[in-house]
Amino acid sequence: MPEGDTVWNTARVLEKALTGETLTGSDFRLPRLATTDLTGWTVAESASRGKHLLLRLTKDGRPAHTLHSHLRMEGAWRSYAPGERWTGRPAHLIRVVLRTARSVAVGFHLHDVALLPTAGEDTLVGHLGPDLLGADWDPAEAVRRISAKPSASIAEALLDQRNLAGVGNLYKAETLFLRGLWPWTPVADVPDLTATVVLAQKLVANNRGRWTQTTTGSLFKGQTSYVYGRRAQPCRRCATAIRKAEQDERVTYWCPRCQPENRSDRGLAAG
């Protein structure tokens, strides 16, 4: 799933392929940027902010610019050697191609692609809460933002990128299972918000640098999650069938025994 760790890893792929290199060509297969030519611009930095990717570019003393993209559910960036076949995704999904003398970066099924002055990045990412994988990570600030809407469900609060940036459905479901929290629990009824956001950050950070996302510690197929993607399968702790339902236009997974409604004694340890 393209959550905070996946986006961070993708930024490292682009960093390795492009940072310090001058672009020898670009191809934007998007109507708004179709005539944009970044030839001659140098990639100064590849960064992530929550689920947002930011390629910062410089050229001849001009104001720096940022190429922004978002992966959402299906997006991906891949890097190839010059002349190498672009495998992995259908060609009709290509949205951006960036070329240098030693590599080609290809963006498939990207969303919210924009080119703007770096000084104006806040217009796209300034609303985000503390980044779980960023230097600005601050659990106290995340708790403050979440607490501002006490009637919201804790699942909704964790997914709100204005509260903390980088949690998606996978880490939401797994965090709530490990904390013993029913997904519809109002924020006001969560006994330890700080422990909840700290655990969410820990789960995301543990997968930084690898593509297999695991919350159980196992990297084997079918063993990487406690509840996410495991509808009707037995809970790894109590053997109760995992449930799945829609919540706020997203899906959620939970164990009805380990995460019962109105349970006051919550707080299972993250093993």
mmCIF file of N, CA, C and O in Angstrom, residues 159-226:
data_model
loop_
_atom_site.group_PDB
_atom_site.id
_atom_site.type_symbol
_atom_site.label_atom_id
_atom_site.label_comp_id
_atom_site.label_asym_id
_atom_site.label_seq_id
_atom_site.Cartn_x
_atom_site.Cartn_y
_atom_site.Cartn_z
ATOM 1 N N LEU A 159 -6.459 8.651 9.864
ATOM 2 C CA LEU A 159 -6.357 8.784 8.407
ATOM 3 C C LEU A 159 -6.298 10.236 7.951
ATOM 4 O O LEU A 159 -5.897 10.507 6.819
ATOM 5 N N ASP A 160 -6.692 11.152 8.798
ATOM 6 C CA ASP A 160 -6.723 12.568 8.434
ATOM 7 C C ASP A 160 -5.287 13.089 8.373
ATOM 8 O O ASP A 160 -4.619 13.245 9.403
ATOM 9 N N GLN A 161 -4.804 13.377 7.163
ATOM 10 C CA GLN A 161 -3.419 13.805 6.985
ATOM 11 C C GLN A 161 -3.137 15.164 7.613
ATOM 12 O O GLN A 161 -1.979 15.535 7.805
ATOM 13 N N ARG A 162 -4.180 15.895 7.977
ATOM 14 C CA ARG A 162 -3.984 17.160 8.679
ATOM 15 C C ARG A 162 -3.586 16.945 10.133
ATOM 16 O O ARG A 162 -3.081 17.855 10.783
ATOM 17 N N ASN A 163 -3.819 15.738 10.632
ATOM 18 C CA ASN A 163 -3.433 15.399 12.007
ATOM 19 C C ASN A 163 -2.018 14.837 12.084
ATOM 20 O O ASN A 163 -1.211 15.255 12.911
ATOM 21 N N LEU A 164 -1.736 13.869 11.240
ATOM 22 C CA LEU A 164 -0.405 13.277 11.132
ATOM 23 C C LEU A 164 -0.290 12.709 9.734
ATOM 24 O O LEU A 164 -1.256 12.153 9.204
ATOM 25 N N ALA A 165 0.852 12.895 9.122
ATOM 26 C CA ALA A 165 0.998 12.614 7.696
ATOM 27 C C ALA A 165 1.725 11.300 7.473
ATOM 28 O O ALA A 165 2.873 11.133 7.884
ATOM 29 N N GLY A 166 1.019 10.355 6.824
ATOM 30 C CA GLY A 166 1.664 9.104 6.442
ATOM 31 C C GLY A 166 0.903 7.848 6.756
ATOM 32 O O GLY A 166 1.266 6.768 6.296
ATOM 33 N N VAL A 167 -0.178 7.941 7.544
ATOM 34 C CA VAL A 167 -0.972 6.757 7.888
ATOM 35 C C VAL A 167 -2.052 6.542 6.841
ATOM 36 O O VAL A 167 -2.777 7.467 6.478
ATOM 37 N N GLY A 168 -2.171 5.302 6.367
ATOM 38 C CA GLY A 168 -3.258 4.902 5.481
ATOM 39 C C GLY A 168 -4.033 3.757 6.102
ATOM 40 O O GLY A 168 -3.888 3.456 7.300
ATOM 41 N N ASN A 169 -4.841 3.087 5.302
ATOM 42 C CA ASN A 169 -5.713 2.040 5.823
ATOM 43 C C ASN A 169 -4.966 0.908 6.521
ATOM 44 O O ASN A 169 -5.424 0.367 7.529
ATOM 45 N N LEU A 170 -3.827 0.519 5.952
ATOM 46 C CA LEU A 170 -3.063 -0.574 6.547
ATOM 47 C C LEU A 170 -2.635 -0.244 7.969
ATOM 48 O O LEU A 170 -2.937 -0.974 8.925
ATOM 49 N N TYR A 171 -1.915 0.856 8.126
ATOM 50 C CA TYR A 171 -1.383 1.184 9.449
ATOM 51 C C TYR A 171 -2.477 1.629 10.414
ATOM 52 O O TYR A 171 -2.338 1.443 11.630
ATOM 53 N N LYS A 172 -3.544 2.203 9.888
ATOM 54 C CA LYS A 172 -4.686 2.527 10.753
ATOM 55 C C LYS A 172 -5.232 1.263 11.390
ATOM 56 O O LYS A 172 -5.379 1.165 12.624
ATOM 57 N N ALA A 173 -5.549 0.261 10.568
ATOM 58 C CA ALA A 173 -6.158 -0.970 11.067
ATOM 59 C C ALA A 173 -5.228 -1.704 12.026
ATOM 60 O O ALA A 173 -5.655 -2.194 13.085
ATOM 61 N N GLU A 174 -3.948 -1.762 11.683
ATOM 62 C CA GLU A 174 -3.003 -2.498 12.516
ATOM 63 C C GLU A 174 -2.742 -1.787 13.839
ATOM 64 O O GLU A 174 -2.642 -2.423 14.895
ATOM 65 N N THR A 175 -2.652 -0.456 13.806
ATOM 66 C CA THR A 175 -2.468 0.299 15.045
ATOM 67 C C THR A 175 -3.638 0.084 15.988
ATOM 68 O O THR A 175 -3.451 -0.162 17.188
ATOM 69 N N LEU A 176 -4.845 0.163 15.457
ATOM 70 C CA LEU A 176 -6.027 0.023 16.311
ATOM 71 C C LEU A 176 -6.136 -1.386 16.883
ATOM 72 O O LEU A 176 -6.556 -1.570 18.039
ATOM 73 N N PHE A 177 -5.765 -2.395 16.104
ATOM 74 C CA PHE A 177 -5.767 -3.750 16.650
ATOM 75 C C PHE A 177 -4.783 -3.868 17.814
ATOM 76 O O PHE A 177 -5.117 -4.380 18.892
ATOM 77 N N LEU A 178 -3.575 -3.403 17.608
ATOM 78 C CA LEU A 178 -2.550 -3.532 18.635
ATOM 79 C C LEU A 178 -2.860 -2.714 19.884
ATOM 80 O O LEU A 178 -2.417 -3.053 20.981
ATOM 81 N N ARG A 179 -3.646 -1.661 19.721
ATOM 82 C CA ARG A 179 -4.072 -0.858 20.873
ATOM 83 C C ARG A 179 -5.391 -1.341 21.464
ATOM 84 O O ARG A 179 -5.858 -0.808 22.469
ATOM 85 N N GLY A 180 -6.019 -2.348 20.835
ATOM 86 C CA GLY A 180 -7.281 -2.860 21.343
ATOM 87 C C GLY A 180 -8.434 -1.890 21.194
ATOM 88 O O GLY A 180 -9.374 -1.894 21.988
ATOM 89 N N LEU A 181 -8.384 -1.060 20.164
ATOM 90 C CA LEU A 181 -9.387 -0.002 19.979
ATOM 91 C C LEU A 181 -10.370 -0.356 18.871
ATOM 92 O O LEU A 181 -9.965 -0.660 17.744
ATOM 93 N N TRP A 182 -11.643 -0.305 19.188
ATOM 94 C CA TRP A 182 -12.704 -0.440 18.184
ATOM 95 C C TRP A 182 -12.582 0.740 17.224
ATOM 96 O O TRP A 182 -12.423 1.889 17.665
ATOM 97 N N PRO A 183 -12.610 0.522 15.896
ATOM 98 C CA PRO A 183 -12.362 1.618 14.952
ATOM 99 C C PRO A 183 -13.301 2.805 15.093
ATOM 100 O O PRO A 183 -12.927 3.926 14.739
ATOM 101 N N TRP A 184 -14.515 2.589 15.602
ATOM 102 C CA TRP A 184 -15.488 3.673 15.717
ATOM 103 C C TRP A 184 -15.429 4.376 17.067
ATOM 104 O O TRP A 184 -16.260 5.221 17.367
ATOM 105 N N THR A 185 -14.452 4.065 17.885
ATOM 106 C CA THR A 185 -14.309 4.721 19.182
ATOM 107 C C THR A 185 -14.103 6.225 19.001
ATOM 108 O O THR A 185 -13.210 6.646 18.257
ATOM 109 N N PRO A 186 -14.907 7.066 19.651
ATOM 110 C CA PRO A 186 -14.673 8.515 19.550
ATOM 111 C C PRO A 186 -13.305 8.878 20.131
ATOM 112 O O PRO A 186 -12.852 8.280 21.111
ATOM 113 N N VAL A 187 -12.686 9.859 19.530
ATOM 114 C CA VAL A 187 -11.379 10.322 20.007
ATOM 115 C C VAL A 187 -11.433 10.627 21.503
ATOM 116 O O VAL A 187 -10.496 10.305 22.249
ATOM 117 N N ALA A 188 -12.518 11.222 21.963
ATOM 118 C CA ALA A 188 -12.643 11.590 23.371
ATOM 119 C C ALA A 188 -12.583 10.388 24.298
ATOM 120 O O ALA A 188 -12.267 10.527 25.489
ATOM 121 N N ASP A 189 -12.892 9.203 23.785
ATOM 122 C CA ASP A 189 -12.920 7.999 24.620
ATOM 123 C C ASP A 189 -11.654 7.159 24.516
ATOM 124 O O ASP A 189 -11.568 6.088 25.125
ATOM 125 N N VAL A 190 -10.693 7.618 23.736
ATOM 126 C CA VAL A 190 -9.426 6.881 23.621
ATOM 127 C C VAL A 190 -8.591 7.193 24.857
ATOM 128 O O VAL A 190 -8.276 8.356 25.123
ATOM 129 N N PRO A 191 -8.206 6.175 25.645
ATOM 130 C CA PRO A 191 -7.543 6.444 26.928
ATOM 131 C C PRO A 191 -6.130 6.994 26.829
ATOM 132 O O PRO A 191 -5.679 7.684 27.728
ATOM 133 N N ASP A 192 -5.409 6.702 25.753
ATOM 134 C CA ASP A 192 -4.021 7.171 25.645
ATOM 135 C C ASP A 192 -3.717 7.487 24.186
ATOM 136 O O ASP A 192 -3.160 6.662 23.465
ATOM 137 N N LEU A 193 -4.070 8.689 23.777
ATOM 138 C CA LEU A 193 -3.844 9.100 22.394
ATOM 139 C C LEU A 193 -2.355 9.122 22.052
ATOM 140 O O LEU A 193 -1.962 8.774 20.941
ATOM 141 N N THR A 194 -1.548 9.537 23.009
ATOM 142 C CA THR A 194 -0.115 9.602 22.739
ATOM 143 C C THR A 194 0.434 8.224 22.392
ATOM 144 O O THR A 194 1.182 8.066 21.420
ATOM 145 N N ALA A 195 0.069 7.206 23.156
ATOM 146 C CA ALA A 195 0.537 5.848 22.869
ATOM 147 C C ALA A 195 0.062 5.378 21.506
ATOM 148 O O ALA A 195 0.774 4.650 20.805
ATOM 149 N N THR A 196 -1.126 5.804 21.113
ATOM 150 C CA THR A 196 -1.678 5.393 19.823
ATOM 151 C C THR A 196 -0.886 5.997 18.669
ATOM 152 O O THR A 196 -0.507 5.294 17.725
ATOM 153 N N VAL A 197 -0.612 7.302 18.721
ATOM 154 C CA VAL A 197 0.132 7.917 17.619
ATOM 155 C C VAL A 197 1.593 7.477 17.623
ATOM 156 O O VAL A 197 2.207 7.339 16.559
ATOM 157 N N VAL A 198 2.157 7.246 18.790
ATOM 158 C CA VAL A 198 3.541 6.756 18.862
ATOM 159 C C VAL A 198 3.639 5.374 18.232
ATOM 160 O O VAL A 198 4.603 5.066 17.506
ATOM 161 N N LEU A 199 2.650 4.527 18.484
ATOM 162 C CA LEU A 199 2.654 3.199 17.876
ATOM 163 C C LEU A 199 2.502 3.290 16.362
ATOM 164 O O LEU A 199 3.196 2.578 15.617
ATOM 165 N N ALA A 200 1.611 4.147 15.881
ATOM 166 C CA ALA A 200 1.441 4.312 14.433
ATOM 167 C C ALA A 200 2.764 4.710 13.788
ATOM 168 O O ALA A 200 3.149 4.161 12.746
ATOM 169 N N GLN A 201 3.473 5.650 14.419
ATOM 170 C CA GLN A 201 4.761 6.083 13.872
ATOM 171 C C GLN A 201 5.773 4.945 13.886
ATOM 172 O O GLN A 201 6.534 4.747 12.928
ATOM 173 N N LYS A 202 5.769 4.161 14.941
ATOM 174 C CA LYS A 202 6.705 3.046 15.048
ATOM 175 C C LYS A 202 6.461 2.015 13.950
ATOM 176 O O LYS A 202 7.415 1.513 13.333
ATOM 177 N N LEU A 203 5.196 1.706 13.684
ATOM 178 C CA LEU A 203 4.888 0.707 12.663
ATOM 179 C C LEU A 203 5.342 1.169 11.281
ATOM 180 O O LEU A 203 5.889 0.382 10.496
ATOM 181 N N VAL A 204 5.093 2.445 10.975
ATOM 182 C CA VAL A 204 5.515 2.976 9.678
ATOM 183 C C VAL A 204 7.040 3.009 9.583
ATOM 184 O O VAL A 204 7.632 2.577 8.592
ATOM 185 N N ALA A 205 7.686 3.510 10.627
ATOM 186 C CA ALA A 205 9.147 3.641 10.612
ATOM 187 C C ALA A 205 9.845 2.291 10.518
ATOM 188 O O ALA A 205 10.916 2.179 9.913
ATOM 189 N N ASN A 206 9.246 1.257 11.093
ATOM 190 C CA ASN A 206 9.862 -0.070 11.051
ATOM 191 C C ASN A 206 9.993 -0.608 9.632
ATOM 192 O O ASN A 206 10.832 -1.482 9.370
ATOM 193 N N ASN A 207 9.168 -0.109 8.716
ATOM 194 C CA ASN A 207 9.212 -0.594 7.336
ATOM 195 C C ASN A 207 9.958 0.344 6.396
ATOM 196 O O ASN A 207 10.023 0.088 5.189
ATOM 197 N N ARG A 208 10.521 1.388 6.943
ATOM 198 C CA ARG A 208 11.310 2.303 6.128
ATOM 199 C C ARG A 208 12.525 1.562 5.573
ATOM 200 O O ARG A 208 13.242 0.882 6.298
ATOM 201 N N GLY A 209 12.733 1.684 4.258
ATOM 202 C CA GLY A 209 13.888 1.045 3.648
ATOM 203 C C GLY A 209 13.625 -0.329 3.081
ATOM 204 O O GLY A 209 14.531 -0.952 2.525
ATOM 205 N N ARG A 210 12.400 -0.827 3.208
ATOM 206 C CA ARG A 210 12.058 -2.113 2.578
ATOM 207 C C ARG A 210 10.658 -2.008 1.988
ATOM 208 O O ARG A 210 9.818 -1.234 2.453
ATOM 209 N N TRP A 211 10.407 -2.818 0.964
ATOM 210 C CA TRP A 211 9.140 -2.732 0.245
ATOM 211 C C TRP A 211 8.065 -3.636 0.839
ATOM 212 O O TRP A 211 6.882 -3.382 0.653
ATOM 213 N N THR A 212 8.449 -4.690 1.543
ATOM 214 C CA THR A 212 7.465 -5.553 2.189
ATOM 215 C C THR A 212 7.021 -4.900 3.486
ATOM 216 O O THR A 212 7.831 -4.677 4.385
ATOM 217 N N GLN A 213 5.735 -4.596 3.576
ATOM 218 C CA GLN A 213 5.208 -3.950 4.768
ATOM 219 C C GLN A 213 4.744 -5.023 5.757
ATOM 220 O O GLN A 213 3.901 -5.858 5.426
ATOM 221 N N THR A 214 5.278 -4.976 6.949
ATOM 222 C CA THR A 214 4.875 -5.938 7.968
ATOM 223 C C THR A 214 4.634 -5.225 9.282
ATOM 224 O O THR A 214 5.358 -4.282 9.629
ATOM 225 N N THR A 215 3.627 -5.667 10.002
ATOM 226 C CA THR A 215 3.385 -5.172 11.357
ATOM 227 C C THR A 215 3.536 -6.297 12.371
ATOM 228 O O THR A 215 3.550 -6.043 13.571
ATOM 229 N N THR A 216 3.646 -7.527 11.882
ATOM 230 C CA THR A 216 3.787 -8.682 12.761
ATOM 231 C C THR A 216 5.245 -9.054 13.009
ATOM 232 O O THR A 216 5.548 -9.831 13.910
ATOM 233 N N GLY A 217 6.130 -8.551 12.159
ATOM 234 C CA GLY A 217 7.527 -8.931 12.234
ATOM 235 C C GLY A 217 7.903 -10.002 11.237
ATOM 236 O O GLY A 217 9.084 -10.230 10.979
ATOM 237 N N SER A 218 6.904 -10.644 10.641
ATOM 238 C CA SER A 218 7.165 -11.682 9.640
ATOM 239 C C SER A 218 7.135 -11.073 8.246
ATOM 240 O O SER A 218 6.296 -10.220 7.946
ATOM 241 N N LEU A 219 8.025 -11.536 7.387
ATOM 242 C CA LEU A 219 8.060 -11.080 6.002
ATOM 243 C C LEU A 219 7.474 -12.126 5.058
ATOM 244 O O LEU A 219 7.490 -11.939 3.840
ATOM 245 N N PHE A 220 6.950 -13.217 5.605
ATOM 246 C CA PHE A 220 6.381 -14.268 4.770
ATOM 247 C C PHE A 220 4.971 -13.885 4.297
ATOM 248 O O PHE A 220 4.185 -13.299 5.056
ATOM 249 N N LYS A 221 4.678 -14.233 3.059
ATOM 250 C CA LYS A 221 3.368 -13.929 2.483
ATOM 251 C C LYS A 221 2.254 -14.508 3.348
ATOM 252 O O LYS A 221 2.316 -15.663 3.760
ATOM 253 N N GLY A 222 1.252 -13.700 3.606
ATOM 254 C CA GLY A 222 0.124 -14.134 4.416
ATOM 255 C C GLY A 222 0.339 -13.994 5.908
ATOM 256 O O GLY A 222 -0.569 -14.271 6.695
ATOM 257 N N GLN A 223 1.534 -13.543 6.321
ATOM 258 C CA GLN A 223 1.833 -13.434 7.745
ATOM 259 C C GLN A 223 2.236 -12.017 8.159
ATOM 260 O O GLN A 223 2.718 -11.804 9.261
ATOM 261 N N THR A 224 2.045 -11.049 7.268
ATOM 262 C CA THR A 224 2.591 -9.715 7.515
ATOM 263 C C THR A 224 1.649 -8.779 8.279
ATOM 264 O O THR A 224 2.073 -7.710 8.697
ATOM 265 N N SER A 225 0.385 -9.159 8.451
ATOM 266 C CA SER A 225 -0.552 -8.274 9.145
ATOM 267 C C SER A 225 -1.367 -9.057 10.166
ATOM 268 O O SER A 225 -1.524 -10.276 10.067
ATOM 269 N N TYR A 226 -1.916 -8.316 11.130
ATOM 270 C CA TYR A 226 -2.796 -8.909 12.135
ATOM 271 C C TYR A 226 -4.240 -8.964 11.647
ATOM 272 O O TYR A 226 -4.908 -9.989 11.756
#
